[in-house]
Tab-separated table of N, CA and C in Angstrom:
chain	number	residue	atom	x	y	z
E	13	LEU	N	130.861	127.827	117.618
E	13	LEU	CA	129.641	127.039	117.795
E	13	LEU	C	128.965	126.840	116.436
E	14	VAL	N	128.777	125.601	116.084
E	14	VAL	CA	128.122	125.279	114.817
E	14	VAL	C	126.731	124.739	115.135
E	15	ILE	N	125.735	125.366	114.558
E	15	ILE	CA	124.365	124.897	114.750
E	15	ILE	C	123.948	124.162	113.485
E	16	LYS	N	123.650	122.886	113.671
E	16	LYS	CA	123.214	122.087	112.523
E	16	LYS	C	121.699	122.140	112.446
E	17	GLU	N	121.232	122.458	111.261
E	17	GLU	CA	119.789	122.488	111.048
E	17	GLU	C	119.335	121.085	110.697
E	18	GLU	N	118.292	120.631	111.387
E	18	GLU	CA	117.781	119.304	111.075
E	18	GLU	C	116.949	119.358	109.805
E	19	VAL	N	117.262	118.461	108.901
E	19	VAL	CA	116.517	118.386	107.652
E	19	VAL	C	115.486	117.279	107.812
E	20	GLU	N	114.232	117.629	107.637
E	20	GLU	CA	113.185	116.620	107.755
E	20	GLU	C	112.983	115.964	106.394
E	21	ILE	N	113.124	114.659	106.387
E	21	ILE	CA	112.950	113.909	105.150
E	21	ILE	C	111.480	113.518	105.060
E	22	SER	N	110.887	113.765	103.899
E	22	SER	CA	109.453	113.503	103.751
E	22	SER	C	109.142	112.013	103.871
E	23	ALA	N	107.915	111.737	104.283
E	23	ALA	CA	107.463	110.365	104.522
E	23	ALA	C	107.613	109.484	103.284
E	24	ASP	N	107.333	110.057	102.102
E	24	ASP	CA	107.414	109.248	100.880
E	24	ASP	C	108.849	108.835	100.568
E	25	ILE	N	109.798	109.742	100.756
E	25	ILE	CA	111.204	109.419	100.461
E	25	ILE	C	111.707	108.353	101.440
E	26	THR	N	111.385	108.535	102.713
E	26	THR	CA	111.780	107.552	103.724
E	26	THR	C	111.204	106.175	103.387
E	27	ALA	N	109.914	106.124	103.082
E	27	ALA	CA	109.253	104.848	102.789
E	27	ALA	C	109.825	104.193	101.533
E	28	LEU	N	110.039	104.978	100.488
E	28	LEU	CA	110.584	104.410	99.248
E	28	LEU	C	111.994	103.867	99.465
E	29	GLU	N	112.796	104.569	100.263
E	29	GLU	CA	114.143	104.078	100.575
E	29	GLU	C	114.066	102.745	101.318
E	30	GLN	N	113.127	102.659	102.265
E	30	GLN	CA	112.961	101.415	103.028
E	30	GLN	C	112.483	100.274	102.134
E	31	LEU	N	111.601	100.584	101.188
E	31	LEU	CA	111.110	99.555	100.266
E	31	LEU	C	112.245	99.029	99.379
E	32	VAL	N	113.074	99.930	98.881
E	32	VAL	CA	114.197	99.512	98.032
E	32	VAL	C	115.154	98.621	98.827
E	33	LYS	N	115.399	99.004	100.074
E	33	LYS	CA	116.269	98.211	100.951
E	33	LYS	C	115.672	96.813	101.170
E	34	LEU	N	114.364	96.768	101.422
E	34	LEU	CA	113.678	95.491	101.611
E	34	LEU	C	113.751	94.649	100.337
E	35	GLU	N	113.497	95.288	99.214
E	35	GLU	CA	113.539	94.592	97.925
E	35	GLU	C	114.938	94.010	97.664
E	36	ASN	N	115.964	94.804	97.941
E	36	ASN	CA	117.339	94.365	97.709
E	36	ASN	C	117.790	93.260	98.657
E	37	SER	N	117.126	93.146	99.806
E	37	SER	CA	117.496	92.103	100.767
E	37	SER	C	117.072	90.712	100.275
E	38	LYS	N	116.125	90.687	99.338
E	38	LYS	CA	115.631	89.441	98.732
E	38	LYS	C	115.195	88.409	99.782
E	39	ILE	N	114.545	88.887	100.848
E	39	ILE	CA	114.205	87.938	101.917
E	39	ILE	C	113.103	86.954	101.540
E	40	TRP	N	112.135	87.364	100.724
E	40	TRP	CA	111.110	86.364	100.365
E	40	TRP	C	111.680	85.311	99.425
E	41	GLN	N	112.684	85.700	98.627
E	41	GLN	CA	113.307	84.723	97.730
E	41	GLN	C	114.086	83.676	98.526
E	42	LYS	N	114.476	84.045	99.761
E	42	LYS	CA	115.200	83.118	100.643
E	42	LYS	C	114.230	82.335	101.531
E	43	GLY	N	112.920	82.474	101.256
E	43	GLY	CA	111.928	81.703	101.998
E	43	GLY	C	111.319	82.415	103.198
E	44	ASN	N	111.726	83.646	103.449
E	44	ASN	CA	111.204	84.383	104.607
E	44	ASN	C	110.024	85.268	104.216
E	45	VAL	N	108.964	84.636	103.769
E	45	VAL	CA	107.789	85.356	103.276
E	45	VAL	C	107.103	86.145	104.391
E	46	LYS	N	106.985	85.528	105.560
E	46	LYS	CA	106.324	86.189	106.685
E	46	LYS	C	107.073	87.472	107.070
E	47	GLU	N	108.394	87.396	107.156
E	47	GLU	CA	109.201	88.573	107.502
E	47	GLU	C	109.077	89.654	106.418
E	48	TYR	N	109.083	89.226	105.161
E	48	TYR	CA	108.939	90.159	104.040
E	48	TYR	C	107.648	90.967	104.185
E	49	TYR	N	106.535	90.266	104.419
E	49	TYR	CA	105.253	90.961	104.533
E	49	TYR	C	105.121	91.755	105.827
E	50	SER	N	105.750	91.290	106.887
E	50	SER	CA	105.746	92.058	108.139
E	50	SER	C	106.427	93.408	107.912
E	51	ARG	N	107.575	93.373	107.259
E	51	ARG	CA	108.314	94.612	107.008
E	51	ARG	C	107.604	95.494	105.990
E	52	LEU	N	107.078	94.877	104.931
E	52	LEU	CA	106.358	95.621	103.900
E	52	LEU	C	105.149	96.330	104.507
E	53	SER	N	104.383	95.599	105.295
E	53	SER	CA	103.208	96.154	105.946
E	53	SER	C	103.587	97.298	106.886
E	54	GLU	N	104.658	97.121	107.643
E	54	GLU	CA	105.077	98.169	108.574
E	54	GLU	C	105.496	99.438	107.828
E	55	ILE	N	106.213	99.291	106.742
E	55	ILE	CA	106.647	100.454	105.949
E	55	ILE	C	105.425	101.218	105.429
E	56	ILE	N	104.460	100.489	104.871
E	56	ILE	CA	103.257	101.118	104.320
E	56	ILE	C	102.413	101.746	105.419
E	57	ARG	N	102.265	101.052	106.529
E	57	ARG	CA	101.475	101.592	107.648
E	57	ARG	C	102.132	102.854	108.225
E	58	ARG	N	103.452	102.820	108.383
E	58	ARG	CA	104.169	103.979	108.922
E	58	ARG	C	104.035	105.178	107.970
E	59	TYR	N	104.207	104.900	106.668
E	59	TYR	CA	104.040	105.966	105.664
E	59	TYR	C	102.629	106.554	105.741
E	60	THR	N	101.630	105.664	105.796
E	60	THR	CA	100.228	106.087	105.852
E	60	THR	C	99.978	106.940	107.093
E	61	GLU	N	100.553	106.512	108.189
E	61	GLU	CA	100.423	107.246	109.449
E	61	GLU	C	101.000	108.661	109.317
E	62	ASP	N	102.211	108.749	108.784
E	62	ASP	CA	102.878	110.053	108.622
E	62	ASP	C	102.170	110.934	107.602
E	63	ARG	N	101.732	110.330	106.525
E	63	ARG	CA	101.132	111.087	105.429
E	63	ARG	C	99.709	111.563	105.740
E	64	PHE	N	98.916	110.706	106.372
E	64	PHE	CA	97.498	111.024	106.577
E	64	PHE	C	97.132	111.301	108.044
E	65	ASN	N	98.142	111.308	108.897
E	65	ASN	CA	97.975	111.694	110.314
E	65	ASN	C	96.939	110.901	111.101
E	66	PHE	N	97.068	109.595	111.097
E	66	PHE	CA	96.288	108.752	112.012
E	66	PHE	C	97.134	107.531	112.356
E	67	ASN	N	96.791	106.868	113.437
E	67	ASN	CA	97.616	105.790	113.964
E	67	ASN	C	97.438	104.473	113.188
E	68	ALA	N	98.040	104.381	112.033
E	68	ALA	CA	97.879	103.213	111.158
E	68	ALA	C	98.601	101.964	111.659
E	69	LEU	N	99.536	102.123	112.564
E	69	LEU	CA	100.254	100.953	113.073
E	69	LEU	C	99.430	100.172	114.088
E	70	GLU	N	98.466	100.825	114.702
E	70	GLU	CA	97.720	100.210	115.798
E	70	GLU	C	96.302	99.760	115.426
E	71	ILE	N	95.924	99.911	114.158
E	71	ILE	CA	94.560	99.555	113.773
E	71	ILE	C	94.557	98.478	112.684
E	72	THR	N	93.383	97.920	112.432
E	72	THR	CA	93.261	96.839	111.454
E	72	THR	C	93.307	97.380	110.020
E	73	THR	N	93.509	96.471	109.103
E	73	THR	CA	93.494	96.810	107.672
E	73	THR	C	92.174	97.484	107.308
E	74	GLU	N	91.080	96.910	107.774
E	74	GLU	CA	89.747	97.457	107.472
E	74	GLU	C	89.612	98.896	107.971
E	75	GLU	N	90.120	99.158	109.171
E	75	GLU	CA	90.058	100.510	109.745
E	75	GLU	C	90.910	101.497	108.943
E	76	ILE	N	92.047	101.027	108.453
E	76	ILE	CA	92.908	101.884	107.613
E	76	ILE	C	92.150	102.260	106.342
E	77	ILE	N	91.544	101.272	105.703
E	77	ILE	CA	90.800	101.513	104.458
E	77	ILE	C	89.663	102.514	104.712
E	78	ASN	N	88.932	102.336	105.784
E	78	ASN	CA	87.845	103.276	106.118
E	78	ASN	C	88.376	104.681	106.359
E	79	GLU	N	89.507	104.768	107.018
E	79	GLU	CA	90.133	106.055	107.329
E	79	GLU	C	90.547	106.794	106.042
E	80	LEU	N	90.943	106.034	105.029
E	80	LEU	CA	91.476	106.633	103.790
E	80	LEU	C	90.433	106.892	102.710
E	81	LYS	N	89.192	106.424	102.917
E	81	LYS	CA	88.154	106.534	101.877
E	81	LYS	C	87.990	107.942	101.303
E	82	GLU	N	88.146	108.950	102.140
E	82	GLU	CA	87.952	110.322	101.671
E	82	GLU	C	89.224	110.941	101.099
E	83	HIS	N	90.332	110.211	101.181
E	83	HIS	CA	91.615	110.788	100.780
E	83	HIS	C	92.195	110.240	99.480
E	84	ILE	N	91.843	109.000	99.149
E	84	ILE	CA	92.424	108.408	97.939
E	84	ILE	C	91.329	107.766	97.084
E	85	ASP	N	91.638	107.561	95.813
E	85	ASP	CA	90.618	107.045	94.896
E	85	ASP	C	90.386	105.538	95.087
E	86	ASP	N	89.305	105.065	94.490
E	86	ASP	CA	88.881	103.668	94.663
E	86	ASP	C	89.932	102.655	94.230
E	87	GLN	N	90.633	102.943	93.140
E	87	GLN	CA	91.664	102.003	92.660
E	87	GLN	C	92.797	101.885	93.676
E	88	GLN	N	93.222	103.013	94.225
E	88	GLN	CA	94.276	102.985	95.246
E	88	GLN	C	93.802	102.271	96.507
E	89	LEU	N	92.553	102.520	96.891
E	89	LEU	CA	91.981	101.830	98.056
E	89	LEU	C	91.976	100.319	97.836
E	90	TYR	N	91.558	99.909	96.650
E	90	TYR	CA	91.507	98.490	96.315
E	90	TYR	C	92.909	97.870	96.404
E	91	ASN	N	93.891	98.546	95.784
E	91	ASN	CA	95.264	98.030	95.781
E	91	ASN	C	95.843	97.963	97.194
E	92	LEU	N	95.597	99.007	97.976
E	92	LEU	CA	96.112	99.039	99.339
E	92	LEU	C	95.477	97.924	100.180
E	93	LYS	N	94.175	97.742	100.018
E	93	LYS	CA	93.469	96.696	100.764
E	93	LYS	C	94.018	95.318	100.391
E	94	LEU	N	94.209	95.078	99.102
E	94	LEU	CA	94.763	93.806	98.624
E	94	LEU	C	96.152	93.582	99.231
E	95	LEU	N	96.974	94.593	99.182
E	95	LEU	CA	98.333	94.516	99.709
E	95	LEU	C	98.339	94.218	101.209
E	96	LEU	N	97.546	94.967	101.975
E	96	LEU	CA	97.528	94.781	103.432
E	96	LEU	C	96.888	93.448	103.832
E	97	GLN	N	95.852	93.018	103.094
E	97	GLN	CA	95.234	91.718	103.386
E	97	GLN	C	96.213	90.581	103.089
E	98	ARG	N	96.946	90.713	102.010
E	98	ARG	CA	97.955	89.709	101.646
E	98	ARG	C	99.009	89.630	102.762
E	99	ALA	N	99.415	90.798	103.252
E	99	ALA	CA	100.401	90.855	104.335
E	99	ALA	C	99.826	90.224	105.612
E	100	ASP	N	98.576	90.551	105.928
E	100	ASP	CA	97.935	89.975	107.122
E	100	ASP	C	97.908	88.446	107.035
E	101	LEU	N	97.534	87.928	105.878
E	101	LEU	CA	97.460	86.475	105.696
E	101	LEU	C	98.836	85.821	105.817
E	102	ALA	N	99.848	86.460	105.265
E	102	ALA	CA	101.209	85.913	105.338
E	102	ALA	C	101.729	85.952	106.778
E	103	LYS	N	101.364	87.022	107.505
E	103	LYS	CA	101.849	87.174	108.880
E	103	LYS	C	101.095	86.300	109.880
E	104	PHE	N	99.766	86.197	109.726
E	104	PHE	CA	98.956	85.568	110.767
E	104	PHE	C	98.358	84.219	110.392
E	105	ALA	N	98.169	83.962	109.120
E	105	ALA	CA	97.513	82.720	108.705
E	105	ALA	C	98.477	81.761	108.002
E	106	LYS	N	99.766	82.080	108.075
E	106	LYS	CA	100.806	81.263	107.446
E	106	LYS	C	100.555	81.038	105.948
E	107	SER	N	99.887	82.015	105.332
E	107	SER	CA	99.660	81.963	103.892
E	107	SER	C	100.993	82.195	103.185
E	108	LYS	N	101.190	81.537	102.066
E	108	LYS	CA	102.417	81.734	101.299
E	108	LYS	C	102.063	82.260	99.904
E	109	PRO	N	102.017	83.596	99.762
E	109	PRO	CA	101.740	84.155	98.434
E	109	PRO	C	102.794	83.660	97.436
E	110	ILE	N	102.403	83.543	96.185
E	110	ILE	CA	103.347	83.083	95.165
E	110	ILE	C	104.278	84.228	94.763
E	111	ASP	N	105.364	83.883	94.088
E	111	ASP	CA	106.402	84.868	93.735
E	111	ASP	C	105.857	86.093	93.005
E	112	THR	N	104.943	85.862	92.061
E	112	THR	CA	104.405	87.010	91.320
E	112	THR	C	103.637	87.939	92.247
E	113	GLU	N	102.952	87.376	93.245
E	113	GLU	CA	102.229	88.213	94.215
E	113	GLU	C	103.201	88.995	95.090
E	114	ASN	N	104.316	88.386	95.436
E	114	ASN	CA	105.326	89.068	96.246
E	114	ASN	C	105.907	90.265	95.489
E	115	SER	N	106.211	90.059	94.217
E	115	SER	CA	106.725	91.161	93.384
E	115	SER	C	105.661	92.231	93.206
E	116	GLU	N	104.444	91.794	92.942
E	116	GLU	CA	103.330	92.720	92.749
E	116	GLU	C	103.088	93.562	94.010
E	117	SER	N	103.214	92.951	95.175
E	117	SER	CA	103.020	93.669	96.433
E	117	SER	C	104.030	94.814	96.566
E	118	MET	N	105.264	94.542	96.176
E	118	MET	CA	106.296	95.584	96.213
E	118	MET	C	105.945	96.703	95.240
E	119	SER	N	105.544	96.349	94.027
E	119	SER	CA	105.177	97.358	93.017
E	119	SER	C	103.990	98.193	93.489
E	120	MET	N	102.993	97.527	94.059
E	120	MET	CA	101.810	98.247	94.544
E	120	MET	C	102.181	99.191	95.689
E	121	SER	N	103.114	98.774	96.522
E	121	SER	CA	103.559	99.623	97.634
E	121	SER	C	104.206	100.897	97.107
E	122	LYS	N	105.105	100.725	96.149
E	122	LYS	CA	105.792	101.891	95.563
E	122	LYS	C	104.789	102.803	94.852
E	123	GLN	N	103.859	102.200	94.132
E	123	GLN	CA	102.855	102.975	93.408
E	123	GLN	C	101.956	103.746	94.378
E	124	PHE	N	101.545	103.107	95.456
E	124	PHE	CA	100.704	103.759	96.460
E	124	PHE	C	101.407	105.012	96.999
E	125	ILE	N	102.673	104.879	97.312
E	125	ILE	CA	103.427	106.018	97.845
E	125	ILE	C	103.567	107.105	96.783
E	126	SER	N	103.922	106.720	95.576
E	126	SER	CA	104.080	107.704	94.498
E	126	SER	C	102.803	108.492	94.221
E	127	LEU	N	101.667	107.806	94.271
E	127	LEU	CA	100.400	108.438	93.941
E	127	LEU	C	99.773	109.221	95.096
E	128	THR	N	100.252	108.989	96.318
E	128	THR	CA	99.637	109.674	97.468
E	128	THR	C	100.560	110.662	98.164
E	129	LYS	N	101.808	110.764	97.707
E	129	LYS	CA	102.733	111.667	98.387
E	129	LYS	C	102.264	113.121	98.277
E	130	GLU	N	102.744	113.918	99.232
E	130	GLU	CA	102.330	115.331	99.247
E	130	GLU	C	103.062	116.110	98.173
């Protein structure tokens, strides 16, 4: 009988792996901006949920920012809010962020995870 021990992968490693996979898929470069931001937003929300223990997938961007005010610094809050608002606009208002904003959103996502991981 072999008992396999389950290894729990930390939220930051999981999220960063998902971001790299999303980045490598080059979906916004193929014109799928809405899908890119839907996936980006979900990765960040899921990470936030796991890292800070609240239901980030089911609440608004504003509620996430309020929830995090005591946990992260103002610059990170600003960047996260910008990123999530950009994603909301791309998903719901058919906004089309420009290429530099799409790249910047990915960088901000990775930076947010790096700076807030446990």
